[in-house]
């Protein structure tokens, strides 16, 4: 049990004592000169887990996506993505600003483009028409409540894109959650795509960092782009050390976060004025709608007064994210708060 139940995001996780220990002891060197042995170990481990030739340590998931998108496209091309994707909605328009890319947002049911949508949306060759440079996928999907798609779905989409010569990037900020939820090895999700980003600093609880993985040739380009964006870091093995501990110790326990999210969703589903389908909660994110004027604000204020922090997510919606610093008692305390607040509704 914790004093404050913080369900706003899994990025709020505190590094573990083992991470701090590893950080203090890390062997380091200048990573821009490719002389940091701890970063090299982390990159090798990321490449191994994703089944790719190489990997690159980057500052954040946003930088990982930007580096990947820039390294895969040319100025003026179009990228194809889901309308609710993180790249389109929460990355400051970086692909447009730095890559000169226009986006083709597609509405999807669960956050995942289907192979058919990809076939329909990839542009034909014609001098009037922009060139589709990249297809972007997201797994698990943040705005769709942590939904996950199976490796077979990714294979189909990637095959459709590759058939037209278009590469595929996977924003796998929470890809380990998908792998744990579906009980499949990480590499099954990443094998079909050309590049993938995953975060160490969300449910895996490391303080900083993400990895970009792909072919050796792609990572060489990505390394150049990362430097250009100001992401070349020096004795950054200090951070990579925490990342190695995260991969070692924090992956399997994600199942517990998923249990907590389902417990939360089941409890919420019975409350007046709240709309959610607990059957759709697959990982560590619970998004629900409040069908009452000002209700989402009332809920977050009421929760805060009871030391429970939640995140308002667009008008009339709330997002709760479970993570290692939220235990079962915390979930029950949050449910008590929700129950009290919605009682008169
Ligand atoms: C959090 C997140 C990112 C970006 O990660 P940051 O480290 O916060 O920049 C990218 N994609 C998705 C789906 C995310 O949830």
GROMACS .gro file of C-alpha atoms and ligand atoms in nm:
model
  360
    1UNK     CA    1   0.000   0.000   0.000
    2UNK     CA    2   0.124   0.349  -0.085
    3UNK     CA    3   0.033   0.686   0.061
    4UNK     CA    4  -0.078   0.814  -0.279
    5UNK     CA    5  -0.228   0.584  -0.540
    6UNK     CA    6  -0.089   0.722  -0.863
    7UNK     CA    7  -0.272   0.584  -1.164
    8UNK     CA    8  -0.186   0.871  -1.401
    9UNK     CA    9   0.085   0.686  -1.592
   10UNK     CA   10   0.337   0.403  -1.580
   11UNK     CA   11   0.606   0.664  -1.653
   12UNK     CA   12   0.576   0.765  -1.285
   13UNK     CA   13   0.740   0.442  -1.167
   14UNK     CA   14   1.042   0.485  -0.941
   15UNK     CA   15   1.365   0.304  -1.029
   16UNK     CA   16   1.429  -0.003  -0.810
   17UNK     CA   17   1.717  -0.027  -0.559
   18UNK     CA   18   1.885  -0.279  -0.793
   19UNK     CA   19   1.872  -0.020  -1.073
   20UNK     CA   20   2.033   0.247  -0.856
   21UNK     CA   21   2.301   0.001  -0.751
   22UNK     CA   22   2.376  -0.094  -1.111
   23UNK     CA   23   2.387   0.274  -1.208
   24UNK     CA   24   2.640   0.349  -0.937
   25UNK     CA   25   2.866   0.064  -1.050
   26UNK     CA   26   2.824   0.100  -1.427
   27UNK     CA   27   3.132   0.088  -1.645
   28UNK     CA   28   3.109   0.381  -1.883
   29UNK     CA   29   3.278   0.546  -2.179
   30UNK     CA   30   3.194   0.806  -2.443
   31UNK     CA   31   2.898   0.658  -2.629
   32UNK     CA   32   2.918   0.907  -2.917
   33UNK     CA   33   3.259   0.749  -2.979
   34UNK     CA   34   3.087   0.410  -2.935
   35UNK     CA   35   3.305   0.338  -2.634
   36UNK     CA   36   3.047   0.280  -2.361
   37UNK     CA   37   3.049  -0.092  -2.276
   38UNK     CA   38   2.725  -0.078  -2.076
   39UNK     CA   39   2.533   0.089  -2.359
   40UNK     CA   40   2.676  -0.172  -2.595
   41UNK     CA   41   2.553  -0.451  -2.369
   42UNK     CA   42   2.207  -0.297  -2.353
   43UNK     CA   43   2.193  -0.249  -2.731
   44UNK     CA   44   2.304  -0.608  -2.789
   45UNK     CA   45   2.039  -0.734  -2.547
   46UNK     CA   46   1.767  -0.525  -2.717
   47UNK     CA   47   1.873  -0.654  -3.059
   48UNK     CA   48   1.869  -1.012  -2.928
   49UNK     CA   49   1.523  -0.980  -2.777
   50UNK     CA   50   1.372  -0.820  -3.086
   51UNK     CA   51   1.554  -1.058  -3.321
   52UNK     CA   52   1.715  -0.766  -3.504
   53UNK     CA   53   2.076  -0.712  -3.613
   54UNK     CA   54   2.133  -0.397  -3.412
   55UNK     CA   55   1.986  -0.148  -3.167
   56UNK     CA   56   2.035   0.212  -3.058
   57UNK     CA   57   1.979   0.361  -2.712
   58UNK     CA   58   1.779   0.686  -2.735
   59UNK     CA   59   1.657   0.939  -2.482
   60UNK     CA   60   1.284   0.869  -2.507
   61UNK     CA   61   1.012   0.690  -2.700
   62UNK     CA   62   0.940   1.012  -2.886
   63UNK     CA   63   1.303   1.040  -2.995
   64UNK     CA   64   1.300   0.671  -3.092
   65UNK     CA   65   0.998   0.718  -3.315
   66UNK     CA   66   1.136   1.038  -3.467
   67UNK     CA   67   1.477   0.883  -3.535
   68UNK     CA   68   1.308   0.579  -3.692
   69UNK     CA   69   1.070   0.782  -3.906
   70UNK     CA   70   1.347   1.014  -4.028
   71UNK     CA   71   1.583   0.725  -4.100
   72UNK     CA   72   1.317   0.543  -4.305
   73UNK     CA   73   1.174   0.825  -4.517
   74UNK     CA   74   1.262   1.114  -4.746
   75UNK     CA   75   1.144   1.473  -4.712
   76UNK     CA   76   0.798   1.527  -4.864
   77UNK     CA   77   0.680   1.169  -4.837
   78UNK     CA   78   0.362   1.055  -4.666
   79UNK     CA   79   0.340   0.828  -4.363
   80UNK     CA   80   0.042   0.607  -4.301
   81UNK     CA   81  -0.080   0.565  -3.944
   82UNK     CA   82  -0.380   0.516  -3.720
   83UNK     CA   83  -0.576   0.833  -3.641
   84UNK     CA   84  -0.530   0.785  -3.266
   85UNK     CA   85  -0.161   0.697  -3.283
   86UNK     CA   86   0.095   0.847  -3.045
   87UNK     CA   87   0.313   0.960  -3.336
   88UNK     CA   88   0.027   1.167  -3.477
   89UNK     CA   89  -0.118   1.300  -3.152
   90UNK     CA   90   0.152   1.330  -2.888
   91UNK     CA   91   0.486   1.393  -3.052
   92UNK     CA   92   0.454   1.763  -3.124
   93UNK     CA   93   0.421   1.716  -3.499
   94UNK     CA   94   0.791   1.626  -3.515
   95UNK     CA   95   0.755   1.410  -3.827
   96UNK     CA   96   0.614   1.712  -4.014
   97UNK     CA   97   0.858   1.963  -3.869
   98UNK     CA   98   1.183   1.768  -3.894
   99UNK     CA   99   1.099   1.518  -4.165
  100UNK     CA  100   0.884   1.735  -4.393
  101UNK     CA  101   0.640   1.444  -4.389
  102UNK     CA  102   0.268   1.459  -4.433
  103UNK     CA  103   0.055   1.215  -4.241
  104UNK     CA  104  -0.235   1.004  -4.365
  105UNK     CA  105  -0.439   0.924  -4.052
  106UNK     CA  106  -0.672   0.627  -4.085
  107UNK     CA  107  -0.963   0.550  -3.850
  108UNK     CA  108  -0.938   0.199  -3.706
  109UNK     CA  109  -1.144  -0.010  -3.468
  110UNK     CA  110  -0.880  -0.111  -3.211
  111UNK     CA  111  -0.593   0.116  -3.309
  112UNK     CA  112  -0.443  -0.121  -3.566
  113UNK     CA  113  -0.439  -0.069  -3.938
  114UNK     CA  114  -0.557  -0.379  -4.119
  115UNK     CA  115  -0.378  -0.526  -4.419
  116UNK     CA  116  -0.674  -0.421  -4.630
  117UNK     CA  117  -0.650  -0.059  -4.511
  118UNK     CA  118  -0.280  -0.059  -4.588
  119UNK     CA  119  -0.344  -0.192  -4.939
  120UNK     CA  120  -0.612   0.072  -4.995
  121UNK     CA  121  -0.414   0.365  -4.855
  122UNK     CA  122  -0.068   0.313  -5.001
  123UNK     CA  123  -0.047   0.562  -5.286
  124UNK     CA  124  -0.023   0.453  -5.647
  125UNK     CA  125   0.265   0.584  -5.855
  126UNK     CA  126   0.147   0.902  -6.027
  127UNK     CA  127   0.315   1.243  -6.057
  128UNK     CA  128   0.018   1.416  -5.889
  129UNK     CA  129   0.023   1.201  -5.581
  130UNK     CA  130   0.256   1.195  -5.279
  131UNK     CA  131   0.474   0.891  -5.219
  132UNK     CA  132   0.390   0.667  -4.923
  133UNK     CA  133   0.722   0.635  -4.740
  134UNK     CA  134   0.633   0.440  -4.425
  135UNK     CA  135   0.356   0.256  -4.242
  136UNK     CA  136   0.353   0.305  -3.862
  137UNK     CA  137   0.189   0.067  -3.615
  138UNK     CA  138   0.147   0.098  -3.237
  139UNK     CA  139   0.136  -0.198  -2.994
  140UNK     CA  140   0.004  -0.181  -2.727
  141UNK     CA  141  -0.217   0.107  -2.827
  142UNK     CA  142  -0.233   0.392  -2.578
  143UNK     CA  143  -0.546   0.582  -2.691
  144UNK     CA  144  -0.730   0.255  -2.746
  145UNK     CA  145  -0.683   0.155  -2.382
  146UNK     CA  146  -0.375  -0.067  -2.407
  147UNK     CA  147  -0.524  -0.293  -2.674
  148UNK     CA  148  -0.276  -0.534  -2.825
  149UNK     CA  149  -0.249  -0.697  -3.162
  150UNK     CA  150  -0.112  -1.043  -3.228
  151UNK     CA  151   0.206  -1.114  -3.423
  152UNK     CA  152  -0.005  -1.265  -3.704
  153UNK     CA  153  -0.187  -0.934  -3.753
  154UNK     CA  154   0.146  -0.751  -3.773
  155UNK     CA  155   0.273  -1.007  -4.025
  156UNK     CA  156  -0.028  -0.947  -4.250
  157UNK     CA  157   0.003  -0.571  -4.238
  158UNK     CA  158   0.378  -0.581  -4.295
  159UNK     CA  159   0.335  -0.818  -4.590
  160UNK     CA  160   0.082  -0.579  -4.746
  161UNK     CA  161   0.321  -0.284  -4.706
  162UNK     CA  162   0.628  -0.475  -4.822
  163UNK     CA  163   0.444  -0.598  -5.130
  164UNK     CA  164   0.437  -0.231  -5.240
  165UNK     CA  165   0.795  -0.163  -5.129
  166UNK     CA  166   0.693   0.037  -4.821
  167UNK     CA  167   0.877  -0.025  -4.489
  168UNK     CA  168   0.702  -0.062  -4.154
  169UNK     CA  169   0.783   0.095  -3.817
  170UNK     CA  170   0.638  -0.037  -3.492
  171UNK     CA  171   0.592   0.204  -3.202
  172UNK     CA  172   0.625  -0.056  -2.929
  173UNK     CA  173   0.653   0.182  -2.634
  174UNK     CA  174   0.467  -0.087  -2.434
  175UNK     CA  175   0.547  -0.385  -2.654
  176UNK     CA  176   0.654  -0.597  -2.355
  177UNK     CA  177   0.301  -0.557  -2.217
  178UNK     CA  178   0.164  -0.705  -2.539
  179UNK     CA  179   0.415  -0.991  -2.532
  180UNK     CA  180   0.329  -1.076  -2.170
  181UNK     CA  181  -0.048  -1.037  -2.221
  182UNK     CA  182  -0.054  -1.265  -2.525
  183UNK     CA  183   0.214  -1.501  -2.392
  184UNK     CA  184   0.433  -1.469  -2.700
  185UNK     CA  185   0.806  -1.396  -2.737
  186UNK     CA  186   0.888  -1.034  -2.816
  187UNK     CA  187   1.059  -1.130  -3.142
  188UNK     CA  188   0.732  -1.268  -3.283
  189UNK     CA  189   0.598  -0.912  -3.283
  190UNK     CA  190   0.911  -0.750  -3.421
  191UNK     CA  191   1.026  -0.998  -3.686
  192UNK     CA  192   0.782  -0.870  -3.950
  193UNK     CA  193   0.869  -0.499  -3.913
  194UNK     CA  194   1.169  -0.300  -4.035
  195UNK     CA  195   1.213  -0.092  -3.720
  196UNK     CA  196   1.077  -0.096  -3.368
  197UNK     CA  197   1.099   0.133  -3.065
  198UNK     CA  198   1.034   0.020  -2.710
  199UNK     CA  199   1.049   0.213  -2.382
  200UNK     CA  200   1.241   0.119  -2.069
  201UNK     CA  201   1.090   0.405  -1.871
  202UNK     CA  202   0.724   0.301  -1.858
  203UNK     CA  203   0.611  -0.025  -1.700
  204UNK     CA  204   0.971  -0.151  -1.695
  205UNK     CA  205   1.044   0.128  -1.446
  206UNK     CA  206   1.387   0.243  -1.563
  207UNK     CA  207   1.440   0.616  -1.511
  208UNK     CA  208   1.524   0.708  -1.872
  209UNK     CA  209   1.552   0.563  -2.217
  210UNK     CA  210   1.416   0.371  -2.511
  211UNK     CA  211   1.565   0.148  -2.778
  212UNK     CA  212   1.535   0.154  -3.153
  213UNK     CA  213   1.601  -0.180  -3.323
  214UNK     CA  214   1.640  -0.288  -3.684
  215UNK     CA  215   1.894  -0.394  -3.946
  216UNK     CA  216   2.258  -0.292  -3.909
  217UNK     CA  217   2.226  -0.059  -4.204
  218UNK     CA  218   1.911   0.105  -4.061
  219UNK     CA  219   2.073   0.153  -3.719
  220UNK     CA  220   2.377   0.317  -3.882
  221UNK     CA  221   2.142   0.576  -4.038
  222UNK     CA  222   1.947   0.607  -3.713
  223UNK     CA  223   2.269   0.675  -3.521
  224UNK     CA  224   2.346   0.966  -3.754
  225UNK     CA  225   1.992   1.106  -3.715
  226UNK     CA  226   2.007   1.070  -3.336
  227UNK     CA  227   2.329   1.275  -3.328
  228UNK     CA  228   2.171   1.540  -3.551
  229UNK     CA  229   1.873   1.568  -3.315
  230UNK     CA  230   2.105   1.621  -3.019
  231UNK     CA  231   2.059   1.272  -2.883
  232UNK     CA  232   2.425   1.167  -2.884
  233UNK     CA  233   2.503   1.110  -2.517
  234UNK     CA  234   2.838   1.059  -2.348
  235UNK     CA  235   2.885   0.839  -2.035
  236UNK     CA  236   2.528   0.723  -2.069
  237UNK     CA  237   2.607   0.371  -1.952
  238UNK     CA  238   2.486   0.506  -1.617
  239UNK     CA  239   2.134   0.505  -1.763
  240UNK     CA  240   2.181   0.193  -1.974
  241UNK     CA  241   2.274   0.002  -1.656
  242UNK     CA  242   1.926   0.067  -1.517
  243UNK     CA  243   1.780  -0.043  -1.850
  244UNK     CA  244   1.962  -0.378  -1.830
  245UNK     CA  245   1.817  -0.436  -1.483
  246UNK     CA  246   1.474  -0.340  -1.617
  247UNK     CA  247   1.495  -0.603  -1.893
  248UNK     CA  248   1.622  -0.861  -1.645
  249UNK     CA  249   1.378  -0.808  -1.363
  250UNK     CA  250   1.072  -0.613  -1.473
  251UNK     CA  251   0.926  -0.794  -1.774
  252UNK     CA  252   0.754  -1.098  -1.625
  253UNK     CA  253   0.593  -0.899  -1.346
  254UNK     CA  254   0.392  -0.696  -1.601
  255UNK     CA  255   0.131  -0.974  -1.573
  256UNK     CA  256   0.057  -0.843  -1.224
  257UNK     CA  257  -0.016  -0.494  -1.364
  258UNK     CA  258  -0.255  -0.652  -1.614
  259UNK     CA  259  -0.437  -0.836  -1.331
  260UNK     CA  260  -0.467  -0.510  -1.141
  261UNK     CA  261  -0.604  -0.331  -1.446
  262UNK     CA  262  -0.868  -0.601  -1.494
  263UNK     CA  263  -0.962  -0.582  -1.125
  264UNK     CA  264  -0.997  -0.206  -1.154
  265UNK     CA  265  -1.204  -0.234  -1.472
  266UNK     CA  266  -1.439  -0.494  -1.323
  267UNK     CA  267  -1.498  -0.271  -1.021
  268UNK     CA  268  -1.556   0.039  -1.231
  269UNK     CA  269  -1.797  -0.133  -1.470
  270UNK     CA  270  -2.068  -0.158  -1.204
  271UNK     CA  271  -2.062   0.211  -1.106
  272UNK     CA  272  -2.329   0.463  -1.212
  273UNK     CA  273  -2.244   0.705  -1.494
  274UNK     CA  274  -1.928   0.525  -1.606
  275UNK     CA  275  -1.897   0.352  -1.938
  276UNK     CA  276  -1.645   0.082  -2.004
  277UNK     CA  277  -1.622  -0.274  -2.121
  278UNK     CA  278  -1.393  -0.462  -1.880
  279UNK     CA  279  -1.368  -0.744  -2.134
  280UNK     CA  280  -1.162  -0.511  -2.353
  281UNK     CA  281  -0.891  -0.448  -2.093
  282UNK     CA  282  -0.595  -0.653  -2.216
  283UNK     CA  283  -0.294  -0.488  -2.055
  284UNK     CA  284  -0.222  -0.212  -1.801
  285UNK     CA  285  -0.441   0.072  -1.932
  286UNK     CA  286  -0.806   0.132  -1.841
  287UNK     CA  287  -0.987   0.409  -2.026
  288UNK     CA  288  -1.348   0.486  -1.944
  289UNK     CA  289  -1.604   0.749  -2.032
  290UNK     CA  290  -1.810   0.957  -1.795
  291UNK     CA  291  -2.155   1.036  -1.934
  292UNK     CA  292  -2.235   1.330  -1.709
  293UNK     CA  293  -2.162   1.699  -1.768
  294UNK     CA  294  -1.842   1.785  -1.579
  295UNK     CA  295  -1.827   1.430  -1.441
  296UNK     CA  296  -1.467   1.359  -1.541
  297UNK     CA  297  -1.351   1.672  -1.357
  298UNK     CA  298  -1.564   1.581  -1.053
  299UNK     CA  299  -1.407   1.236  -1.052
  300UNK     CA  300  -1.048   1.353  -1.077
  301UNK     CA  301  -1.100   1.623  -0.810
  302UNK     CA  302  -1.278   1.378  -0.580
  303UNK     CA  303  -1.007   1.118  -0.630
  304UNK     CA  304  -0.731   1.370  -0.561
  305UNK     CA  305  -0.899   1.465  -0.233
  306UNK     CA  306  -0.879   1.093  -0.145
  307UNK     CA  307  -0.512   1.068  -0.248
  308UNK     CA  308  -0.587   0.886  -0.571
  309UNK     CA  309  -0.445   1.043  -0.888
  310UNK     CA  310  -0.605   0.974  -1.226
  311UNK     CA  311  -0.562   1.129  -1.568
  312UNK     CA  312  -0.832   1.312  -1.765
  313UNK     CA  313  -0.804   1.199  -2.122
  314UNK     CA  314  -0.997   1.423  -2.358
  315UNK     CA  315  -1.345   1.551  -2.277
  316UNK     CA  316  -1.539   1.308  -2.060
  317UNK     CA  317  -1.276   1.036  -2.048
  318UNK     CA  318  -1.041   0.910  -1.777
  319UNK     CA  319  -0.729   0.700  -1.814
  320UNK     CA  320  -0.589   0.484  -1.534
  321UNK     CA  321  -0.259   0.302  -1.579
  322UNK     CA  322  -0.136   0.027  -1.347
  323UNK     CA  323   0.234  -0.026  -1.277
  324UNK     CA  324   0.475  -0.168  -1.024
  325UNK     CA  325   0.418   0.111  -0.770
  326UNK     CA  326   0.045   0.030  -0.747
  327UNK     CA  327  -0.050  -0.283  -0.553
  328UNK     CA  328  -0.376  -0.467  -0.505
  329UNK     CA  329  -0.472  -0.272  -0.194
  330UNK     CA  330  -0.413   0.051  -0.387
  331UNK     CA  331  -0.654  -0.069  -0.656
  332UNK     CA  332  -0.917  -0.137  -0.390
  333UNK     CA  333  -0.858   0.207  -0.237
  334UNK     CA  334  -0.904   0.366  -0.578
  335UNK     CA  335  -1.226   0.168  -0.628
  336UNK     CA  336  -1.352   0.286  -0.288
  337UNK     CA  337  -1.288   0.645  -0.398
  338UNK     CA  338  -1.470   0.594  -0.730
  339UNK     CA  339  -1.760   0.430  -0.546
  340UNK     CA  340  -1.799   0.717  -0.299
  341UNK     CA  341  -1.782   0.986  -0.565
  342UNK     CA  342  -2.028   0.821  -0.806
  343UNK     CA  343  -2.276   0.713  -0.538
  344UNK     CA  344  -2.508   1.014  -0.580
  345UNK     CA  345  -2.493   0.999  -0.965
  346LIG     C1  346   0.484   0.695  -2.412
  346LIG     C2  347   0.468   0.662  -2.554
  346LIG     C3  348   0.561   0.707  -2.649
  346LIG     C4  349   0.669   0.808  -2.620
  346LIG     O1  350   0.748   0.783  -2.515
  346LIG     P1  351   0.822   0.901  -2.434
  346LIG     O2  352   0.932   0.825  -2.373
  346LIG     O3  353   0.720   0.952  -2.339
  346LIG     O4  354   0.868   1.003  -2.531
  346LIG     C5  355   0.546   0.664  -2.779
  346LIG     N1  356   0.443   0.584  -2.814
  346LIG     C6  357   0.352   0.541  -2.726
  346LIG     C7  358   0.244   0.452  -2.771
  346LIG     C8  359   0.361   0.579  -2.593
  346LIG     O5  360   0.268   0.537  -2.506
   0.00000   0.00000   0.00000
